[in-house]
Short mmCIF file of C-alpha atoms in Angstrom, two decimals:
data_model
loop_
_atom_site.label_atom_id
_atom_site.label_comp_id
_atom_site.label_asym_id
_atom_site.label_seq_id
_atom_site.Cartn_x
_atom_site.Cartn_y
_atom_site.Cartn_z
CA UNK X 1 0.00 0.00 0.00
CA UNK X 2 1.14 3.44 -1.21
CA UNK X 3 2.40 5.56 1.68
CA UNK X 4 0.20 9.07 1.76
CA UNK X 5 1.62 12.41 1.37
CA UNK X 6 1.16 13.52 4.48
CA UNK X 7 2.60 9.96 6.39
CA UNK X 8 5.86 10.82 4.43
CA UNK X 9 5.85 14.48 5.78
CA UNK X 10 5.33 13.23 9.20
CA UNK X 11 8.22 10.84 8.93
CA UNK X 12 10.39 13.83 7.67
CA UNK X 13 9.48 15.97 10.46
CA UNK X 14 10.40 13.00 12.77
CA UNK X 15 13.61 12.65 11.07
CA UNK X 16 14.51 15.89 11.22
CA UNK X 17 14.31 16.09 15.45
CA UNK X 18 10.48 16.90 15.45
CA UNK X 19 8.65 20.67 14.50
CA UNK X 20 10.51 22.01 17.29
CA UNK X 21 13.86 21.59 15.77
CA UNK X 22 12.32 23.42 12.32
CA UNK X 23 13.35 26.62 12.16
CA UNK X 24 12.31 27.46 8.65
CA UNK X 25 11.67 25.62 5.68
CA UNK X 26 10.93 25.85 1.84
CA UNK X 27 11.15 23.92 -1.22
CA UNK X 28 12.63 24.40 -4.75
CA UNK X 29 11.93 22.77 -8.06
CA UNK X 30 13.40 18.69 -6.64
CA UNK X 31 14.32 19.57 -2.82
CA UNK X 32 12.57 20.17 0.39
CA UNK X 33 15.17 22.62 2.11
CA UNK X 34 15.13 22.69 5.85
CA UNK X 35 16.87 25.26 8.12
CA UNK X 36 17.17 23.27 11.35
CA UNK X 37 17.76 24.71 14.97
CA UNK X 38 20.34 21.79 15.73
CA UNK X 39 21.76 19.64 12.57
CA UNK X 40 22.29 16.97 15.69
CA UNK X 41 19.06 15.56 16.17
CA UNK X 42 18.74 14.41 12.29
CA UNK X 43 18.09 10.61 12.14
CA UNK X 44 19.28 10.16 8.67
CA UNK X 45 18.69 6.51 8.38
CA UNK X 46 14.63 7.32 9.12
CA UNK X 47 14.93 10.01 6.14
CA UNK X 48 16.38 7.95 3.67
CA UNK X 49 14.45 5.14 4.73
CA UNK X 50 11.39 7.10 4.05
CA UNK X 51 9.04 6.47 0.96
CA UNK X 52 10.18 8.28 -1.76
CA UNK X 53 13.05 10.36 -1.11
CA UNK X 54 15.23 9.87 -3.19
CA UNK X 55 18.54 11.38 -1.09
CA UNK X 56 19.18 13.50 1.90
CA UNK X 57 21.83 15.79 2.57
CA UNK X 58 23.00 18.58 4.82
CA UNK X 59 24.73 21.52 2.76
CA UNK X 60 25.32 25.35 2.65
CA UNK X 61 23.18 25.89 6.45
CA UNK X 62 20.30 23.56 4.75
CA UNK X 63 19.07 20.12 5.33
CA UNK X 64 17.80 19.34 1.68
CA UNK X 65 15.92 15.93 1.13
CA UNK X 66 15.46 15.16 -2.31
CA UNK X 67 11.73 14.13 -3.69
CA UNK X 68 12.41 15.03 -7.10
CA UNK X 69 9.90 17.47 -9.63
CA UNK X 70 6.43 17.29 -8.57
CA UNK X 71 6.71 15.07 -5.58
CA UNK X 72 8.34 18.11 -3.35
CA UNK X 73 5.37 20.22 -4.11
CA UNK X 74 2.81 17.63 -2.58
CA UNK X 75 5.14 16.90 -0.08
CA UNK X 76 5.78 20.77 1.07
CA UNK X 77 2.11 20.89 0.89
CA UNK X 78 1.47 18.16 3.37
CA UNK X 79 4.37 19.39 5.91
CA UNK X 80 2.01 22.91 5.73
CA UNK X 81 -1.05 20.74 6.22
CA UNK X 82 0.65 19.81 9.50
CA UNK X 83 0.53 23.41 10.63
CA UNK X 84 4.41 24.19 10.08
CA UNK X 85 4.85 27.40 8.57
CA UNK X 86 6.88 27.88 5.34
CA UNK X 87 8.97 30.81 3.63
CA UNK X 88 9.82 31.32 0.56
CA UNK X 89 13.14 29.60 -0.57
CA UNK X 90 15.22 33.19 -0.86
CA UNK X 91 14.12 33.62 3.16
CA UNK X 92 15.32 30.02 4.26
CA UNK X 93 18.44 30.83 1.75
CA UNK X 94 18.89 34.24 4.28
CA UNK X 95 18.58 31.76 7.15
CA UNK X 96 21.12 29.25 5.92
CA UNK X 97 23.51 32.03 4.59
CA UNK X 98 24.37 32.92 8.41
CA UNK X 99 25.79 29.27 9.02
CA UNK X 100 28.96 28.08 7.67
CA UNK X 101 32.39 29.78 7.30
CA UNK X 102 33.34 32.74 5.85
CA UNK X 103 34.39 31.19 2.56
CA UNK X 104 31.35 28.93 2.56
CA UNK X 105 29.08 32.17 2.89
CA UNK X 106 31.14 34.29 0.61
CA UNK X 107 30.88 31.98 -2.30
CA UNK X 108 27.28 31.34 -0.89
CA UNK X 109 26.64 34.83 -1.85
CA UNK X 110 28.39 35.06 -5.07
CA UNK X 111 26.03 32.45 -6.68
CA UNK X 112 23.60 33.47 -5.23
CA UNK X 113 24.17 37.11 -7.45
CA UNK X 114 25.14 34.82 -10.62
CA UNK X 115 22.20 31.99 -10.61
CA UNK X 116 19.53 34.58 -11.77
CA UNK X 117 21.52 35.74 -15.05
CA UNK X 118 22.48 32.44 -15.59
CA UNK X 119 19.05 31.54 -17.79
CA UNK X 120 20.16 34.60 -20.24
CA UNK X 121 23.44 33.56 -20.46
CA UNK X 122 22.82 29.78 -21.39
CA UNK X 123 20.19 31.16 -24.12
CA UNK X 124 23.06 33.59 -25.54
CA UNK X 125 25.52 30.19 -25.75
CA UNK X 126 22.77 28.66 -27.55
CA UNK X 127 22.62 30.98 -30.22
CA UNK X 128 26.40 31.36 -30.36
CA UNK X 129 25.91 27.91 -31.37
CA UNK X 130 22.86 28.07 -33.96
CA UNK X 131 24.81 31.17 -35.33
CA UNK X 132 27.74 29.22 -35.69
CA UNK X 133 25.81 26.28 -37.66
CA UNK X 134 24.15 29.06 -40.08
CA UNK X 135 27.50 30.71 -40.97
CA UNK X 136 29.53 27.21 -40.92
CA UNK X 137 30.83 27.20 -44.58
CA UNK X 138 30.78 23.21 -44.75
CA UNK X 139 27.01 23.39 -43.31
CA UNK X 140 26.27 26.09 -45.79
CA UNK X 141 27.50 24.40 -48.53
CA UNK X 142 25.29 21.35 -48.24
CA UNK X 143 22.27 23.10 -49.48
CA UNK X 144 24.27 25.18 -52.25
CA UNK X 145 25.29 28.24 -50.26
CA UNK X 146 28.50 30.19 -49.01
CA UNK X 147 29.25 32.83 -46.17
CA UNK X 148 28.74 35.86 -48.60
CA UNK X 149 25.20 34.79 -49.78
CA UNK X 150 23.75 35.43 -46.39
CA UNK X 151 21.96 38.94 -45.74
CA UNK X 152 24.02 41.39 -43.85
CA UNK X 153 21.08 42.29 -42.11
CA UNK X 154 20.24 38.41 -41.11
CA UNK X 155 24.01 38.66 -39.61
CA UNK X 156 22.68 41.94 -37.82
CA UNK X 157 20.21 40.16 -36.51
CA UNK X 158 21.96 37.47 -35.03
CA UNK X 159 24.37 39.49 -33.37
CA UNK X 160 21.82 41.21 -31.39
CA UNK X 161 21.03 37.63 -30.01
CA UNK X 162 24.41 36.58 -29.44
CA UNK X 163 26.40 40.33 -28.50
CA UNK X 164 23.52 42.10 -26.49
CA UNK X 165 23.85 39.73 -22.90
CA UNK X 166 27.69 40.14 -22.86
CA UNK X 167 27.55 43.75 -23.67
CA UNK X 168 25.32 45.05 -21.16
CA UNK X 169 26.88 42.39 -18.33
CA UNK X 170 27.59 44.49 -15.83
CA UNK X 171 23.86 45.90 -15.87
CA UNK X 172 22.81 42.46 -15.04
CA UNK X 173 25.66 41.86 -12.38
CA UNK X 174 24.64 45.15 -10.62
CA UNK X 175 20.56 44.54 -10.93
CA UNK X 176 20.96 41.02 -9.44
CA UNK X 177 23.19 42.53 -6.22
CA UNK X 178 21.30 45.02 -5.81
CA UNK X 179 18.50 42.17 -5.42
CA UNK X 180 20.43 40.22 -3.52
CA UNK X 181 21.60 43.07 -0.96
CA UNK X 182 18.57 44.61 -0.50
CA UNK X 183 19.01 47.38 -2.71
CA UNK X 184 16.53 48.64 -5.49
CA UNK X 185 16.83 46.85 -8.74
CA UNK X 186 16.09 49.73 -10.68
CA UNK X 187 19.17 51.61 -9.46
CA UNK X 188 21.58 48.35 -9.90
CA UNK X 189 20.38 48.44 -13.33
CA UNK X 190 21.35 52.12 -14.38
CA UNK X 191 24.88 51.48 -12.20
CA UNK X 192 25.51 48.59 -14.52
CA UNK X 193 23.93 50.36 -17.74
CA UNK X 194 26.23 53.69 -16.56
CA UNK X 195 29.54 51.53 -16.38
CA UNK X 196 29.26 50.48 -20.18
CA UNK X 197 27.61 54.14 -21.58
CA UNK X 198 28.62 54.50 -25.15
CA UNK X 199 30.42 57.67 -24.12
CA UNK X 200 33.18 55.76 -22.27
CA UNK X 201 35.98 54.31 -24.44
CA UNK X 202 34.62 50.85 -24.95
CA UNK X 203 36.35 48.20 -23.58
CA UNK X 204 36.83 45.54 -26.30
CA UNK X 205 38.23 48.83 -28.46
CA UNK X 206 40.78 49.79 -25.79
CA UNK X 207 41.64 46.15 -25.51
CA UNK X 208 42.58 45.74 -29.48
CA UNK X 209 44.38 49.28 -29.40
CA UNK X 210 41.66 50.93 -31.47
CA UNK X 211 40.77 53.11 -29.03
CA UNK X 212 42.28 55.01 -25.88
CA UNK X 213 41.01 55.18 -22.11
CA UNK X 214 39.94 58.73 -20.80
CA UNK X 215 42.65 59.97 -18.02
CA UNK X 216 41.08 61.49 -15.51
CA UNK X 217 43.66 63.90 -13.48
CA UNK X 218 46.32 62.43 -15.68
CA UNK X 219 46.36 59.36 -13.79
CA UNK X 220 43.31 57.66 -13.47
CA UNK X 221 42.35 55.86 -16.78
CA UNK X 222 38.65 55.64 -17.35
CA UNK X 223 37.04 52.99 -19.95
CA UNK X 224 33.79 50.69 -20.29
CA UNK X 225 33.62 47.81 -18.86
CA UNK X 226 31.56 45.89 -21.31
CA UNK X 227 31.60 42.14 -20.38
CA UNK X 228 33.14 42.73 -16.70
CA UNK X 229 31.74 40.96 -13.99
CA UNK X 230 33.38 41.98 -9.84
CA UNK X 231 33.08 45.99 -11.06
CA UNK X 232 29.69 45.57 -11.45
CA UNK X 233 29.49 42.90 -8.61
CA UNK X 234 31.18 45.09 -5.87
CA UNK X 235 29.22 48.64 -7.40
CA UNK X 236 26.11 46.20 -6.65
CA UNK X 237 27.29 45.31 -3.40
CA UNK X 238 28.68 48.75 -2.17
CA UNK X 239 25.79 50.59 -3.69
CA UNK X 240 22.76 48.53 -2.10
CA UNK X 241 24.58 48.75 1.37
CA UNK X 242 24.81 52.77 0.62
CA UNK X 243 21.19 52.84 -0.16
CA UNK X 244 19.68 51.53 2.61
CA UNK X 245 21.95 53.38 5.07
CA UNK X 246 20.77 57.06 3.39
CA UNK X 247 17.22 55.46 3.39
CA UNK X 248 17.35 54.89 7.23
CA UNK X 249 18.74 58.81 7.67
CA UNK X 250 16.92 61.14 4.96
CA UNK X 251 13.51 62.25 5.89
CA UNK X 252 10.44 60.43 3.98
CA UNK X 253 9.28 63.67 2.65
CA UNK X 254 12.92 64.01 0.35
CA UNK X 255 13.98 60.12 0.11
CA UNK X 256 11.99 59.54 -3.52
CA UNK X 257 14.68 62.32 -4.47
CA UNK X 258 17.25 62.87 -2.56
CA UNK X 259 18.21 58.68 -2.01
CA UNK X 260 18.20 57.60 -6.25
CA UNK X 261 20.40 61.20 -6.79
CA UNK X 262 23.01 60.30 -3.73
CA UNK X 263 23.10 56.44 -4.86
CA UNK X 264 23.83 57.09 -8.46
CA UNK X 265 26.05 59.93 -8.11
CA UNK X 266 28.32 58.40 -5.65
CA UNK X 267 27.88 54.56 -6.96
CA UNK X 268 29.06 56.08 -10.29
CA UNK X 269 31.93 57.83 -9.09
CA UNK X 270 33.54 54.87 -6.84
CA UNK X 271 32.55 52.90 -10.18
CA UNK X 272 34.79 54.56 -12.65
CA UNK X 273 37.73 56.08 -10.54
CA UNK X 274 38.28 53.50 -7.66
CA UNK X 275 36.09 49.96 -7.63
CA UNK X 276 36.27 50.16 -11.33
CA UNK X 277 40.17 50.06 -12.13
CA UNK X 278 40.59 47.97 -8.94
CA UNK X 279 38.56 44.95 -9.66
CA UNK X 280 38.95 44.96 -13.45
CA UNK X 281 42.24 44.55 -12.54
CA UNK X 282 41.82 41.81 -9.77
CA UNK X 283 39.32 40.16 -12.43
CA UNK X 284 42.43 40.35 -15.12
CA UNK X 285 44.40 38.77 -12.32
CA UNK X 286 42.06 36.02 -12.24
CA UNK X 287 41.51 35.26 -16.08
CA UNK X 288 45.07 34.87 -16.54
CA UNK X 289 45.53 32.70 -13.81
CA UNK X 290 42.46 30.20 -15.46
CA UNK X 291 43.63 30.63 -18.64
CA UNK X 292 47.00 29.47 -17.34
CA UNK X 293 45.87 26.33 -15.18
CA UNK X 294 43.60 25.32 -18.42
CA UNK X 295 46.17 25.50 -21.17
CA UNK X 296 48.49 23.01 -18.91
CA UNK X 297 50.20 20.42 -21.06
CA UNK X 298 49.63 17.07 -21.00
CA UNK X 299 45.73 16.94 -20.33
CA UNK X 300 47.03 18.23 -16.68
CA UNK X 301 44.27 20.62 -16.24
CA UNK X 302 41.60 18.06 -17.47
CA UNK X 303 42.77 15.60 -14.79
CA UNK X 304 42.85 17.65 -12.03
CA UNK X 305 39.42 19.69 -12.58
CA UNK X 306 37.44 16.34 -13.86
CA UNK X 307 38.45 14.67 -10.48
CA UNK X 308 37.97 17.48 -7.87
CA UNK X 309 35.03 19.27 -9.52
CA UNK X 310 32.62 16.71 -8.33
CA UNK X 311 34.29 17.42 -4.62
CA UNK X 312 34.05 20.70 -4.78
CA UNK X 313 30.06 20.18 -5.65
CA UNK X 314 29.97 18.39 -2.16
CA UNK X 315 30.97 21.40 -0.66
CA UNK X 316 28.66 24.06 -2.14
CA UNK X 317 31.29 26.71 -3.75
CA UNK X 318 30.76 25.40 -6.78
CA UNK X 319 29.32 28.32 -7.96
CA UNK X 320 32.99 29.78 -8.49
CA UNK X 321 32.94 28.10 -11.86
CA UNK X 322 30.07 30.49 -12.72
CA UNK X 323 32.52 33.35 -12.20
CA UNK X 324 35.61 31.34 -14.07
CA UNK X 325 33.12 30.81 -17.41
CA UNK X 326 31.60 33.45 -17.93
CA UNK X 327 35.21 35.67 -17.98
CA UNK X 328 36.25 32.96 -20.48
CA UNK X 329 33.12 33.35 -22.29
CA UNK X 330 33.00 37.13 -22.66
CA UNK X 331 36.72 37.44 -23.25
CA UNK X 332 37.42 34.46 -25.65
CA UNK X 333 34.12 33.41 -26.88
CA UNK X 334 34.08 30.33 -25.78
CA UNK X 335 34.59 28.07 -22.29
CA UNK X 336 36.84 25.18 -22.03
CA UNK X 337 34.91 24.39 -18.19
CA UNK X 338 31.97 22.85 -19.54
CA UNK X 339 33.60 19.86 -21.05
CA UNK X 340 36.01 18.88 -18.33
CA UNK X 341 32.88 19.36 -15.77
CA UNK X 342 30.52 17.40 -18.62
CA UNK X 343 32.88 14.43 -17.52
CA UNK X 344 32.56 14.32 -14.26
CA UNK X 345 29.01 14.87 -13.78
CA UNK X 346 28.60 11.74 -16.69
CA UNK X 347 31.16 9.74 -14.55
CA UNK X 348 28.87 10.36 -11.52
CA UNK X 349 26.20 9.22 -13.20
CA UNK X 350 27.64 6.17 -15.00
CA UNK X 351 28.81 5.18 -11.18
CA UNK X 352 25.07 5.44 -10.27
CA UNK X 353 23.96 3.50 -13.38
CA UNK X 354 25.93 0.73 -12.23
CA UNK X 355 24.87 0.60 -8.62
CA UNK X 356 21.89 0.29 -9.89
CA UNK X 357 21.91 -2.11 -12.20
CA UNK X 358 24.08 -4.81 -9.65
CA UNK X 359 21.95 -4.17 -6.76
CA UNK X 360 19.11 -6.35 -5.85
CA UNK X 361 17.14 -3.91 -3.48
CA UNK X 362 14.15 -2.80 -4.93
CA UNK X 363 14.56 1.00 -3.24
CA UNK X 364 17.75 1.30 -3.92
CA UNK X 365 17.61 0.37 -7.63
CA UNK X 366 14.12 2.79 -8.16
CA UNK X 367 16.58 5.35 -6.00
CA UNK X 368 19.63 4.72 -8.51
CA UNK X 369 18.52 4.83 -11.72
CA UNK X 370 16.02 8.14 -11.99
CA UNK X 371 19.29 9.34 -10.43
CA UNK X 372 21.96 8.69 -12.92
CA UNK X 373 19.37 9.98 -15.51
CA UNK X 374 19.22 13.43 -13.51
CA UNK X 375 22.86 13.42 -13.64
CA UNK X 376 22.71 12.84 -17.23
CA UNK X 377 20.55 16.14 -17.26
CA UNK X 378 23.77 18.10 -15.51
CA UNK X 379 22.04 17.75 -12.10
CA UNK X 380 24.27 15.28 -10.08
CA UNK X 381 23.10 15.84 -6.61
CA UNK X 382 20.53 13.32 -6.10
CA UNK X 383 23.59 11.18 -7.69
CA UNK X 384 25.79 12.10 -5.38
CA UNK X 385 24.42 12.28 -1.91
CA UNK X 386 21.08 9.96 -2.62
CA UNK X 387 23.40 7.05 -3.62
CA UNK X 388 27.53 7.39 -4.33
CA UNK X 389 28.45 9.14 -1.54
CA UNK X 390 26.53 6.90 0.61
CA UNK X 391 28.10 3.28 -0.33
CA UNK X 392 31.44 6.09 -0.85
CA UNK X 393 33.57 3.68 -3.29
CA UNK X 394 30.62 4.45 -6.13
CA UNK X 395 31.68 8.05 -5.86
CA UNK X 396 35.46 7.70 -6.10
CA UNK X 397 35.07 5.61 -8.97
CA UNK X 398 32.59 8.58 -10.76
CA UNK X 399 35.76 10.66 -9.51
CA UNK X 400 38.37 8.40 -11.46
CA UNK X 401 35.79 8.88 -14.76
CA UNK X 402 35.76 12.03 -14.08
CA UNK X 403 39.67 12.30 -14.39
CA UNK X 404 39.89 10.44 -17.30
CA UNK X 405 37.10 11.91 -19.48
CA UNK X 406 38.43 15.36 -18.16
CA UNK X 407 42.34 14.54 -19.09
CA UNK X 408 40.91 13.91 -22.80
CA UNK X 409 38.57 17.07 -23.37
CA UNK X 410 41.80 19.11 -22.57
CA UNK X 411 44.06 17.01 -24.91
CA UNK X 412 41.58 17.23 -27.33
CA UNK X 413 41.30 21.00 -26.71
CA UNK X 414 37.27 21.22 -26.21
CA UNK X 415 35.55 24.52 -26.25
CA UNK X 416 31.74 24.88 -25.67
CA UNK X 417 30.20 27.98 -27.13
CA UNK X 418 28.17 28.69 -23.49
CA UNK X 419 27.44 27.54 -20.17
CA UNK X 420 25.59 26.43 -17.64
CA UNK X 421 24.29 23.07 -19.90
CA UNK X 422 26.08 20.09 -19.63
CA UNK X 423 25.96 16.39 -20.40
CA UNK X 424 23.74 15.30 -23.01
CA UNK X 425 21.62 19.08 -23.01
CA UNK X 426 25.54 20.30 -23.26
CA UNK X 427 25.44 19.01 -27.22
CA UNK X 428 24.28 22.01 -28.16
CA UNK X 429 27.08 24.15 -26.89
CA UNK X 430 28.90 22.00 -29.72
CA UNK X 431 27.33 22.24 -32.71
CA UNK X 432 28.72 25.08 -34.09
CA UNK X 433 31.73 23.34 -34.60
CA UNK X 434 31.11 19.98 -36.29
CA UNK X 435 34.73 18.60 -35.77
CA UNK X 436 34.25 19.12 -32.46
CA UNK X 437 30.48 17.58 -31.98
CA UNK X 438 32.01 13.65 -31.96
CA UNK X 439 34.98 13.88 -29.35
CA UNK X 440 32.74 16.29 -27.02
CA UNK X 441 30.89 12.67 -27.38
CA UNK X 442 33.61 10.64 -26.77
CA UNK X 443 34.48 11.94 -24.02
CA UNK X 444 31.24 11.35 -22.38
CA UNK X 445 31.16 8.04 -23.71
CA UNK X 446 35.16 7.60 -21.76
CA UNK X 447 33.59 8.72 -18.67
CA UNK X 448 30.64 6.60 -18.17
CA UNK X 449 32.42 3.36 -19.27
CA UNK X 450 35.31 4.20 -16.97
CA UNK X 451 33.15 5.29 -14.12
CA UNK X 452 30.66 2.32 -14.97
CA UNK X 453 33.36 -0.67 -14.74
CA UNK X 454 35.23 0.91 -11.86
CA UNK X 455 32.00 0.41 -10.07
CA UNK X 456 30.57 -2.27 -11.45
CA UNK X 457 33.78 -4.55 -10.46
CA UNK X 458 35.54 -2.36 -7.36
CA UNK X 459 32.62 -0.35 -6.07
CA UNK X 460 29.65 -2.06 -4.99
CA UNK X 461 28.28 -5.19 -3.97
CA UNK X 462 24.99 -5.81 -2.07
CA UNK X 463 27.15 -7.27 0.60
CA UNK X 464 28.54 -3.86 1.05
CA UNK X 465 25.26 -2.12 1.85
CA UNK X 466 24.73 -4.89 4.21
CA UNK X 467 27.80 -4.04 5.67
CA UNK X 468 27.44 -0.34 5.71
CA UNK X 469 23.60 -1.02 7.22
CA UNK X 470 25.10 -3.46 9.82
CA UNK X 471 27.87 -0.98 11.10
CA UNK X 472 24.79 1.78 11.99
CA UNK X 473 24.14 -0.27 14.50
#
C-alpha cells in the first residue's frame, strides 16, 4: 500500500528532530530545504528510509531531502497541512547564509548574485551555437550556399542575439546585487547600464588598441567595462549597502529624491575612478591565472578539474565556476569548463547506473537509476548524496571517470560555445563546430564506461550495503 503524502511528511518531520527543531523551511523545483535549529538531532537513516526520497543531505546551512519534480510540491504541501509554517526559498536561503564559514558564505553569496543571469546567459551560448551552424561554410555548402550569400542584415540580426547579454553584463551583475543586498533593482540596473555608456571608451576597443582610455587627473584611466563581472558585482554590493543606510537617515518627505540622486552619483563615481580600475584589474588577475591552469600540457588541467570538480560540488562553492566561465566566455568566446565538468558529472552518473543495475534492493535500484538519468541532465546531486556518496567507493570511482574523461577534453582542446548546460543538453554548446560535436561525445562516452566498470567490479556489492547497514548499529 502506497504511503500518503502527508505519512511521508510526518516521517520527515520526525527525522529531522520533530517541529521544534524546524526553524524554517521551503522547497525548490526537486528539494525540500530545511533550516534546522540543531543539525544533531537528524536521524538520517529514518529520512532515507522514508518512501520516496530519493537522497538527503546537509549543505550550505540547509538540510535538503530530495523528492524530485512534482513530488516536493505535494510533499511541502502536506508538511504545511501539518501546521508548520513555510517561507519562501530566498528567506530560508537568508537563514542558511548565516551558518557556515566565511568562505562557505562568501561563495554562498556570489552564486547566489550569478544563478539569476544564468538563464540569459545559457540562451546567448545557444545561439552562439545556432549562429555558428548558419554561418559554418561546410554546413552552408550542403544546401548550395556560401558565407557571402547570407543577408548582412540576417548577420545583424543574429548578433543582437548573441552580442547584447555580454555587452550590457555588468547591468545584469549590478541589478541582481542590488536584489540580492537589498538594494533597489532599478538603481543596480542604471549602475551597470552607466559603467558600459557608449560615451566611455569601450572596452573591447581599448583592448585591441583601437581606441584610448579617458585619463582622468592624468592618472586615473577611465574605460567601459563591457563584459566585466566583480566591477559591477562590488558597485552592486557597495551601492545597495549605501542605499539603505541614506534610506534609514533622509527624511520620507525628500527620500523619492534625494536617495536615487546620492546612490547614483556616488555609486558612479567609486565605479569609474576606484572599484572600477581595482577589480577589473583583480578580475584580469584572475583570467590569466584560469587561462594558465587550463592550457596546462599534458591533459594536466583536465585531470585535475574532472576529479575534484565533483568534490568541490559536495561542498557548495561550486558556484565559483560560474565566475571562471563566464570571464572565459566574454573574453574568448568560448569556455573550455563545460567539457572537463561534462565528464565528471557523466562519470557520476555512469557510477550510479551501475549501482543500480548490480543491486538487488528494490529502493535502492528505483533510487539509482532516476538518479543517474538526472545526472545525465547536468544535475548530479541526487547522484551524489542519494546514492555514491553513501556506499562512498561508487563516488570515487565517478571521480576516477571524471579524471579520465576530463584529461581527454583538454588534450583534445574542447571549447563549448556557453554555459551552464552540460551532459547530453551540453550538445548544443557543440554544434557550431562539427569537428568538435564527436569527441565532445567521446568523451562522455570515456567517462561513463570508466566510471561504470570501476564500479561495477571495485565499487559495490549488495554485501557492502549490508555491511554499511550493519555498522549503523
Amino acid at each position: 500500500m502506497a504511503t500518503s503524502d502527508q505519512q511521508i511528511a510526518k516521517q520527515v518531520i520526525e527525522g529531522v528532530g520533530g517541529e521544534e527543531n524546524i526553524k524554517s523551511i521551503a522547497h525548490c523545483a526537486t528539494r525540500l530545504r530545511i533550516v534546522l535549529h540543531d543539525k544533531e538531532k537528524i536521524n538520517q537513516e529514518t529520512i532515507e528510509n522514508t518512501d520516496k526520497v530519493k537522497g538527503a543531505f546537509y549543505n550550505s546551512g540547509q538540510y535538503q531531502v530530495i523528492f524530485g519534480t512534482g513530488t516536493v510540491n505535494k510533499i511541502y504541501n502536506a508538511v504545511e497541512s501539518l501546521g508548520i509554517e513555510g517561507q519562501s526559498t530566498s528567506d530560508v536561503k537568508q537563514e542558511a547564509g548565516k551558518q557556515g564559514n566565511m568562505f562557505q558564505r562568501a561563495i554562498r553569496t556570489f552564486g547566489d548574485v550569478f544563478v539569476p543571469i544564468i538563464p540569459v546567459l545559457v540562451a546567448t551560448g545557444l545561439f552562439m551555437g545556432l549562429r555558428g551552424v548558419l554561418m559554418n561554410e561546410q554546413i552552408l555548402s550542403w544546401i548550395g550556399m556560401a558565407p557571402d550569400d547570407i543577408s548582412q542584415n540576417f548577420i545583424l540580426f543574429t548578433q543582437v542575439l548573441t552580442d547584447t547579454a555580454f555587452a550590457f553584463l555588468p547591468a545584469l551583475v549590478a541589478w541582481s546585487a542590488f536584489k540580492v543586498f537589498g538594494g533597489s533593482p532599478v538603481l543596480g540596473i542604471v549602475l551597470g547600464l552607466m559603467l558600459v555608456n557608449p560615451s566611455l571608451p569601450n572596452a573591447y576597443a581599448v583592448g585591441d588598441g583601437s581606441a584610448n582610455p579617458i585619463l582622468f587627473f592624468g592618472l586615473i584611466p577611465v574605460v567601459g567595462y563591457q563584459g566585466s563581472v566583480l566591477p559591477a558585482f562590488f558597485v552592486g554590493w557597495v551601492g545597495a549597502k549605501f542605499e539603505r543606510f541614506l534610506r534609514k537617515r533622509i527624511p520620507d518627505a525628500i527620500d523619492l529624491i534625494v536617495t536615487p540622486f546620492l546612490t547614483l552619483l556616488v555609486m558612479i563615481t567609486l565605479g569609474l575612478f576606484v572599484i572600477g580600475p581595482v577589480f577589473h584589474g583583480l578580475e584580469t588577475i584572475i583570467l590569466v591565472g584560469t587561462k594558465w591552469v587550463l592550457d596546462l600540457p599534458f591533459g594536466i588541467a583536465g585531470l585535475l578539474i574532472g576529479f575534484f570538480q565533483q568534490i568541490i560540488v559536495v561542498t557548495g562553492v561550486h558556484h565559483i565556476f560560474n565566475f571562471m566561465e563566464i570571464q572565459l566566455l566574454e573574453e574568448f568566446k568560448y569556455n573550455e569548463f563545460n567539457p572537463i565538468i561534462s565528464a565528471a558529472m557523466t562519470a557520476q552518473g555512469a557510477a550510479t547506473v551501475a549501482v543500480g543495475l548490480k543491486t538487488r534492493q528494490k529502493k535502492l535500484k528505483s533510487l539509482a537509476l532516476p538518479s543517474a538519468f538526472s545526472a545525465f541532465l547536468g544535475i548530479t546531486e541526487p547522484a551524489i548524496f542519494g546514492v555514491n556518496l553513501r556506499y562512498f567507493k561508487p563516488f570515487v570511482c565517478g571521480l576516477i571517470g571524471g579524471a579520465a574523461g576530463g584529461f581527454l577534453a583538454s588534450l583534445l582542446h574542447l571549447k563549448a560555445s556557453g554555459m551552464a548546460i552540460t551532459v547530453l543538453p551540453g550538445i548544443l554548446l557543440f554544434i557550431e563546430d562539427i569537428g568538435q560535436l564527436p569527441l565532445y561525445i567521446l568523451v562522455l562516452v570515456v567517462s561513463f564506461v570508466v566510471g561504470f566498470v570501476l564500479t561495477w567490479f571495485f565499487g559495490y556489492s549488495d554485501k557492502m550495503s549490508e555491511d554499511i547497514q550493519k555498522a549503523k548499529f
